[in-house]
Amino acid sequence: MGAQWGNNIKLTIFGESHGKGIGIVIDGIKPGVKLDLDYIKKQMRRRAPGRNSFSTSRKETDEVEILSGIVDTMTTGAPICGFIKNEDKKSKDYSILKEVMRPGHSDYPATIKYSGKNDVRGGGHFSGRLTAPLVFAGSIARQILQEKGIEIAGHIFSIGNIIADNTEPNLKKLREICEKEFPVADETTEKSMKNLIEKVRMEQNSVGGVIECLAFGVPAGIGDPFFNSLESTISHIMFSIPAVKGIEFGKGFEFSNMLGSDANDEYYFNGTEIKTYTNNNGGILGGISNGMPLDMKVVIKPTPSIGKKQRTVNIKQQQNCELEIKGRHDPCIVPRAVVVVESVLALAILDQLGGCND
Amino acid sequence: MGAQWGNNIKLTIFGESHGKGIGIVIDGIKPGVKLDLDYIKKQMRRRAPGRNSFSTSRKETDEVEILSGIVDTMTTGAPICGFIKNEDKKSKDYSILKEVMRPGHSDYPATIKYSGKNDVRGGGHFSGRLTAPLVFAGSIARQILQEKGIEIAGHIFSIGNIIADNTEPNLKKLREICEKEFPVADETTEKSMKNLIEKVRMEQNSVGGVIECLAFGVPAGIGDPFFNSLESTISHIMFSIPAVKGIEFGKGFEFSNMLGSDANDEYYFNGTEIKTYTNNNGGILGGISNGMPLDMKVVIKPTPSIGKKQRTVNIKQQQNCELEIKGRHDPCIVPRAVVVVESVLALAILDQLGGCND
Amino acid sequence: MGAQWGNNIKLTIFGESHGKGIGIVIDGIKPGVKLDLDYIKKQMRRRAPGRNSFSTSRKETDEVEILSGIVDTMTTGAPICGFIKNEDKKSKDYSILKEVMRPGHSDYPATIKYSGKNDVRGGGHFSGRLTAPLVFAGSIARQILQEKGIEIAGHIFSIGNIIADNTEPNLKKLREICEKEFPVADETTEKSMKNLIEKVRMEQNSVGGVIECLAFGVPAGIGDPFFNSLESTISHIMFSIPAVKGIEFGKGFEFSNMLGSDANDEYYFNGTEIKTYTNNNGGILGGISNGMPLDMKVVIKPTPSIGKKQRTVNIKQQQNCELEIKGRHDPCIVPRAVVVVESVLALAILDQLGGCND
Amino acid sequence: MGAQWGNNIKLTIFGESHGKGIGIVIDGIKPGVKLDLDYIKKQMRRRAPGRNSFSTSRKETDEVEILSGIVDTMTTGAPICGFIKNEDKKSKDYSILKEVMRPGHSDYPATIKYSGKNDVRGGGHFSGRLTAPLVFAGSIARQILQEKGIEIAGHIFSIGNIIADNTEPNLKKLREICEKEFPVADETTEKSMKNLIEKVRMEQNSVGGVIECLAFGVPAGIGDPFFNSLESTISHIMFSIPAVKGIEFGKGFEFSNMLGSDANDEYYFNGTEIKTYTNNNGGILGGISNGMPLDMKVVIKPTPSIGKKQRTVNIKQQQNCELEIKGRHDPCIVPRAVVVVESVLALAILDQLGGCND
């Protein structure tokens, strides 16, 4: 049971990688929101596979059929169901996946949990493909947040050991980066990163990276102490993205090596507003927003699907074996994951804002 | 609203740093658990303040009065309420805290959120003191987990730039470390860390660090895909601990610089069990435990309460000002926080195990 | 926000009466349940409209397309999505319903709540048609309960002032009644009830009734004290059925006129089991099952859609007016609602049983 | 697990009848509410035992100690914990209750559920005494509702076969009735009811009744369709009150014998507002308030604790036996339960209103 999330907006996801399709129900979206469906399509395309050489060759248009909750592009207040048909399903024999556990994938723990009854075709319900409905939901959330002056933008912070030159990410610059197929700021870094990805692809390997995501315009006072802190809410749903293995806010793990006098964000009054000179805390104190940009990073582990030969076990025969995974893989999912992280951050903020039903 | 947490066990915390006391209600603990109250006391002491020079001088015995749910040290199945009286409250005037916002603390966002009606004495409900009830609850959880062969142990991974020699943390060694007032493995590192803390204390400053925590004996198959992943559940409650600003599982942020072939934990069959050669994923794949030790780290930011002069604002007068925080502070809360992280991890695992009502 | 329900199984409904269709997602169904799809179809037919003269003439096959969670009739443990296309939609102009409020319907409060943005076509998301997905989910729940020896059966207790002869409803008899299109025990009553329905239909009126529903085989010890009592859980979801305006357990409102000595169900030991001589409490004490059959009744108000002229208001023009509702209505929905009540009771019990993941 | 309730305000109860005490934590109450503590005391007294001959002779002042969340009678926005010490505990031997199951009580199902580990002294956590914290929480809720013009008032509708003359209960009259120790409108009925109670008390028996409760001033548009309907929310928490075995809204079970043309509440426009001529639906349509007074009734079963000899079983010896319950009982708890029903209705409405954080 992990299909539901949210306090003020409620998400429910369903579907499998090689079943009929994947979908999401969103409850709690206020009535009367006029949606820009082209904006949603654009965001869906940012995540969709098959667009270039650093993505899997599986071709999915990821067109969302809206089954409920919207009449003539306007939300009605009723639950919104978006459904995405699976099109480019390979009709190959997946039965080997019932026996041979792919390292780094959910295969083994899922087999134990579901007593081998889980749908293993393409990872089934565990597939990264399930992030497509999150982008759909997030793209609705972003339009509602936009009305309130809240804008979200992410970028590739690093791939492998190549770190983007992202000193002082600001909204204007990030907006431009978002438009790019490969959302990284400077051209030099972009070229290096793409070369690295091409290199690991040729070696039938994969590589990880870090995504930074910011939310601008979040007013002070959003969030809660303790169990419902902004960090709790955001991290909870961020770790729903397969491959995310760490999250940090503001300076994050760098805080371990800082002194209080450097870490504290000192306040000043700029005539109309209270601001901080620095934003080490990433816009959150005591679990509540302080009016500065929300700033967070997640690490994406290298795609576990690699062509290289790997040692593993055959769970049916209860013996060791080797595995070479054939088929279509992403050598690096970081570029496609940026919009997923943005979408998920939007959903977390909208939830904390109470669905904006005001 | 952030006082409640959990799906299968339900926690509710309450209280303020300088009010009558602090407490917690735990619902969902199975009946018939014979509790070792001395074990609980011992864990409470590991967190309690005032024990040494690297802790605040506030003296609290943190004795828990059990108000319900336990008869003759045996759980009844009814909700357990534990209450801790505040004893060493300073009756000083806290009114200045209504006006002058302490950098790095929740003061400013809380003032906005609660329209200035929040209890500011000693941080009120936002105080780190609220972690004491979590240790109480966690110490009950740990006893139930122990019955099922699950043991949790943490240690100081780093303070400032001093990183503990923790190659291959194993249960036996970690058990010994836990017993120590300063839970770090080797004596040399301990001395360096203590020196550093003493140094920042003398400078009226503070320093952060990283805590690593492991859970041994978690069976494969615990957790859920997506919104209820083990990482989601654990991170949600970990970020309830004030000062935690980042979390990572297994290799965490190091994954960004790894190749799939190195990152994947290859399987082998050891005759009776399936294991992985490495544990880069920290015992979790696809949100579900794989039978290897759960391994996670959190970063603790430097205590924001420092004696040094800081720039800030007076929110009532709407102007800039300076602040020197007097009083009793922890130069480094990392040593006291280890047992909090352990407790919280225990609660997260117990929740995912369904409260062990089997 | 009212699309989600459940603690151990989680339901999410969506859809509108005259949109693309209606559906439900069910999370928490254990893997490996081999479903009898014909059984599901049979239950769906019991609720489906258009089958006879005491039902609306709208023709819907209510065929459920399973979008996820089931492979080859076997549950996988992933969320199950069932979707029912709307087929017999009247393409008439519904705009008048935006202005003229139908008495007894949700039109007016929904217009206020959703600022007039709600889908009004055929009642939109408020339509009784949304109970079809509940029957689908309930029919899965019933198959899981059946494995555990729990069987649910309902019957028409009364329509108008005609009360069925239901002294001592027992499982064997109720099973037979269930098979009938008009689920009432004796033929004489059936004839009278049908005559009454025909009479009100000719008068363009409608009539209410009471449904009794029992669950046999529920073991003692299911439920919780206080907020999660069996009665709380069951009533919560029963009141989700449009038209239900009251619920009672066991003797229910008759208890008001009873003495303790008559009301108390005295115990006896029958050699192997503890039973009660009477079942006034309907199988529930202190919110927990006592091993006797669960016994409850709900009252169904007369369908508010009637052909008779009614006084109402035009909300746009802010003035009084009259209304004659044209179109297809049920003169009495009680017969079709029996399977809905059974389904909902099954879902409530399955939820309290923890989804039967044992 | 049944200690928690609520979406927008969150309640957690704890405690046992003969333990240290009973309490409640309320999260989600907005900051800055100035509480009238005398009002709370007055409501607590309405429920408190030992005040007269139709109540148990157990003497409890039911004074609430506020442990958190309130500073100088003002809410802070942090969770409020109220605790009530048990004072008049009888130190008698309760061990017989571990073996001999009292008919009509939770003893037997609780023994099964908790494997005999539950606290049986005075019913333990299942005691009706646990409704005292609900009155405390409800009395806070009522003060917040009052600010918004919402007032709640209940009265005794019937005791045994004596039905109060409550035609057209209106707020002004109900306010007066509330002040009375025995909240029934006319003196004649009061006398008859009291005589009946005295009669059953002399016979060591008990008697049930019906409580009607209304909420005036609830604006139209509160509630949700389906799973979060007003009826769902209200009934869920009403069935948390021990002894409640049925609930109905508006005409409730009378609807079964009504025609649509009589049942429908026709609208009219009174110049400024939309009203209905009748209020058969008790102020709720489609799960949402329509601006008319909320009107509901619950049935209270006769107290199961009676002095008369009863047949039962000894669960340890696995054999039939007889039981005469000694001690202090309420011959009729209906008068004391009125304020409990009012409190619970207030909590349900406040929850649906989102805790009034606007």
PDB file of N, CA and C in Angstrom, chain A residues 14-16 19-24 44 47 60-67 82-87 129-136:
ATOM      1  N   PHE A  14      -1.878   4.574 -10.003  1.00  0.00           N
ATOM      2  CA  PHE A  14      -2.106   3.170 -10.339  1.00  0.00           C
ATOM      3  C   PHE A  14      -1.465   2.879 -11.692  1.00  0.00           C
ATOM      4  N   GLY A  15      -1.319   1.606 -11.984  1.00  0.00           N
ATOM      5  CA  GLY A  15      -0.848   1.220 -13.300  1.00  0.00           C
ATOM      6  C   GLY A  15       0.479   0.497 -13.281  1.00  0.00           C
ATOM      7  N   GLU A  16       0.803  -0.086 -14.429  1.00  0.00           N
ATOM      8  CA  GLU A  16       2.035  -0.843 -14.584  1.00  0.00           C
ATOM      9  C   GLU A  16       2.699  -0.489 -15.909  1.00  0.00           C
ATOM     10  N   GLY A  19       1.217  -2.927 -18.569  1.00  0.00           N
ATOM     11  CA  GLY A  19      -0.212  -3.226 -18.526  1.00  0.00           C
ATOM     12  C   GLY A  19      -0.953  -2.290 -19.468  1.00  0.00           C
ATOM     13  N   LYS A  20      -2.228  -2.050 -19.173  1.00  0.00           N
ATOM     14  CA  LYS A  20      -3.016  -1.180 -20.064  1.00  0.00           C
ATOM     15  C   LYS A  20      -2.536   0.264 -20.020  1.00  0.00           C
ATOM     16  N   GLY A  21      -2.058   0.672 -18.872  1.00  0.00           N
ATOM     17  CA  GLY A  21      -1.602   2.050 -18.783  1.00  0.00           C
ATOM     18  C   GLY A  21      -1.338   2.434 -17.350  1.00  0.00           C
ATOM     19  N   ILE A  22      -1.124   3.707 -17.152  1.00  0.00           N
ATOM     20  CA  ILE A  22      -0.811   4.255 -15.835  1.00  0.00           C
ATOM     21  C   ILE A  22      -1.681   5.481 -15.608  1.00  0.00           C
ATOM     22  N   GLY A  23      -1.972   5.781 -14.358  1.00  0.00           N
ATOM     23  CA  GLY A  23      -2.857   6.903 -14.124  1.00  0.00           C
ATOM     24  C   GLY A  23      -2.755   7.458 -12.726  1.00  0.00           C
ATOM     25  N   ILE A  24      -3.497   8.504 -12.489  1.00  0.00           N
ATOM     26  CA  ILE A  24      -3.507   9.173 -11.190  1.00  0.00           C
ATOM     27  C   ILE A  24      -4.867   9.818 -10.970  1.00  0.00           C
ATOM     28  N   MET A  44       4.847  17.093 -19.821  1.00  0.00           N
ATOM     29  CA  MET A  44       4.857  15.637 -20.045  1.00  0.00           C
ATOM     30  C   MET A  44       5.982  15.264 -21.016  1.00  0.00           C
ATOM     31  N   ARG A  47       9.526  14.805 -19.692  1.00  0.00           N
ATOM     32  CA  ARG A  47       9.826  13.531 -19.032  1.00  0.00           C
ATOM     33  C   ARG A  47       9.779  12.339 -19.985  1.00  0.00           C
ATOM     34  N   GLU A  60       6.964   6.611 -26.194  1.00  0.00           N
ATOM     35  CA  GLU A  60       5.638   6.794 -25.603  1.00  0.00           C
ATOM     36  C   GLU A  60       5.284   8.269 -25.746  1.00  0.00           C
ATOM     37  N   THR A  61       4.113   8.540 -26.294  1.00  0.00           N
ATOM     38  CA  THR A  61       3.727   9.950 -26.416  1.00  0.00           C
ATOM     39  C   THR A  61       3.276  10.486 -25.064  1.00  0.00           C
ATOM     40  N   ASP A  62       2.911   9.581 -24.181  1.00  0.00           N
ATOM     41  CA  ASP A  62       2.472   9.987 -22.844  1.00  0.00           C
ATOM     42  C   ASP A  62       1.365  11.039 -22.900  1.00  0.00           C
ATOM     43  N   GLU A  63       0.415  10.798 -23.770  1.00  0.00           N
ATOM     44  CA  GLU A  63      -0.740  11.687 -23.868  1.00  0.00           C
ATOM     45  C   GLU A  63      -1.705  11.321 -22.741  1.00  0.00           C
ATOM     46  N   VAL A  64      -2.150  12.302 -21.996  1.00  0.00           N
ATOM     47  CA  VAL A  64      -3.026  12.041 -20.858  1.00  0.00           C
ATOM     48  C   VAL A  64      -4.485  12.172 -21.268  1.00  0.00           C
ATOM     49  N   GLU A  65      -5.243  11.121 -21.063  1.00  0.00           N
ATOM     50  CA  GLU A  65      -6.684  11.209 -21.260  1.00  0.00           C
ATOM     51  C   GLU A  65      -7.309  11.586 -19.917  1.00  0.00           C
ATOM     52  N   ILE A  66      -8.052  12.658 -19.903  1.00  0.00           N
ATOM     53  CA  ILE A  66      -8.664  13.104 -18.648  1.00  0.00           C
ATOM     54  C   ILE A  66     -10.029  12.443 -18.517  1.00  0.00           C
ATOM     55  N   LEU A  67     -10.146  11.575 -17.509  1.00  0.00           N
ATOM     56  CA  LEU A  67     -11.370  10.769 -17.379  1.00  0.00           C
ATOM     57  C   LEU A  67     -12.441  11.427 -16.514  1.00  0.00           C
ATOM     58  N   GLY A  82      -6.453  11.275 -14.509  1.00  0.00           N
ATOM     59  CA  GLY A  82      -5.709  11.305 -15.767  1.00  0.00           C
ATOM     60  C   GLY A  82      -5.155   9.920 -16.056  1.00  0.00           C
ATOM     61  N   PHE A  83      -5.330   9.469 -17.293  1.00  0.00           N
ATOM     62  CA  PHE A  83      -4.904   8.112 -17.656  1.00  0.00           C
ATOM     63  C   PHE A  83      -4.007   8.160 -18.887  1.00  0.00           C
ATOM     64  N   ILE A  84      -2.933   7.407 -18.853  1.00  0.00           N
ATOM     65  CA  ILE A  84      -1.972   7.370 -19.955  1.00  0.00           C
ATOM     66  C   ILE A  84      -1.875   5.930 -20.446  1.00  0.00           C
ATOM     67  N   LYS A  85      -2.276   5.710 -21.685  1.00  0.00           N
ATOM     68  CA  LYS A  85      -2.197   4.357 -22.240  1.00  0.00           C
ATOM     69  C   LYS A  85      -0.749   3.977 -22.498  1.00  0.00           C
ATOM     70  N   ASN A  86      -0.417   2.714 -22.269  1.00  0.00           N
ATOM     71  CA  ASN A  86       0.882   2.203 -22.689  1.00  0.00           C
ATOM     72  C   ASN A  86       0.788   1.841 -24.157  1.00  0.00           C
ATOM     73  N   GLU A  87       1.730   2.333 -24.942  1.00  0.00           N
ATOM     74  CA  GLU A  87       1.661   2.064 -26.379  1.00  0.00           C
ATOM     75  C   GLU A  87       2.783   1.159 -26.858  1.00  0.00           C
ATOM     76  N   ARG A 129       8.256   4.603 -14.970  1.00  0.00           N
ATOM     77  CA  ARG A 129       7.179   5.117 -15.820  1.00  0.00           C
ATOM     78  C   ARG A 129       6.034   5.710 -14.999  1.00  0.00           C
ATOM     79  N   LEU A 130       5.896   5.227 -13.776  1.00  0.00           N
ATOM     80  CA  LEU A 130       4.824   5.742 -12.906  1.00  0.00           C
ATOM     81  C   LEU A 130       5.041   7.201 -12.512  1.00  0.00           C
ATOM     82  N   THR A 131       6.209   7.751 -12.839  1.00  0.00           N
ATOM     83  CA  THR A 131       6.409   9.174 -12.539  1.00  0.00           C
ATOM     84  C   THR A 131       5.679  10.064 -13.542  1.00  0.00           C
ATOM     85  N   ALA A 132       5.262   9.490 -14.677  1.00  0.00           N
ATOM     86  CA  ALA A 132       4.528  10.302 -15.667  1.00  0.00           C
ATOM     87  C   ALA A 132       3.244  10.879 -15.060  1.00  0.00           C
ATOM     88  N   PRO A 133       2.426  10.069 -14.378  1.00  0.00           N
ATOM     89  CA  PRO A 133       1.241  10.656 -13.733  1.00  0.00           C
ATOM     90  C   PRO A 133       1.587  11.742 -12.706  1.00  0.00           C
ATOM     91  N   LEU A 134       2.742  11.616 -12.059  1.00  0.00           N
ATOM     92  CA  LEU A 134       3.138  12.659 -11.109  1.00  0.00           C
ATOM     93  C   LEU A 134       3.400  13.977 -11.827  1.00  0.00           C
ATOM     94  N   VAL A 135       3.951  13.879 -13.043  1.00  0.00           N
ATOM     95  CA  VAL A 135       4.186  15.108 -13.809  1.00  0.00           C
ATOM     96  C   VAL A 135       2.843  15.722 -14.223  1.00  0.00           C
ATOM     97  N   PHE A 136       1.900  14.867 -14.589  1.00  0.00           N
ATOM     98  CA  PHE A 136       0.560  15.374 -14.930  1.00  0.00           C
ATOM     99  C   PHE A 136      -0.033  16.129 -13.735  1.00  0.00           C
TER     100      PHE A 136
END
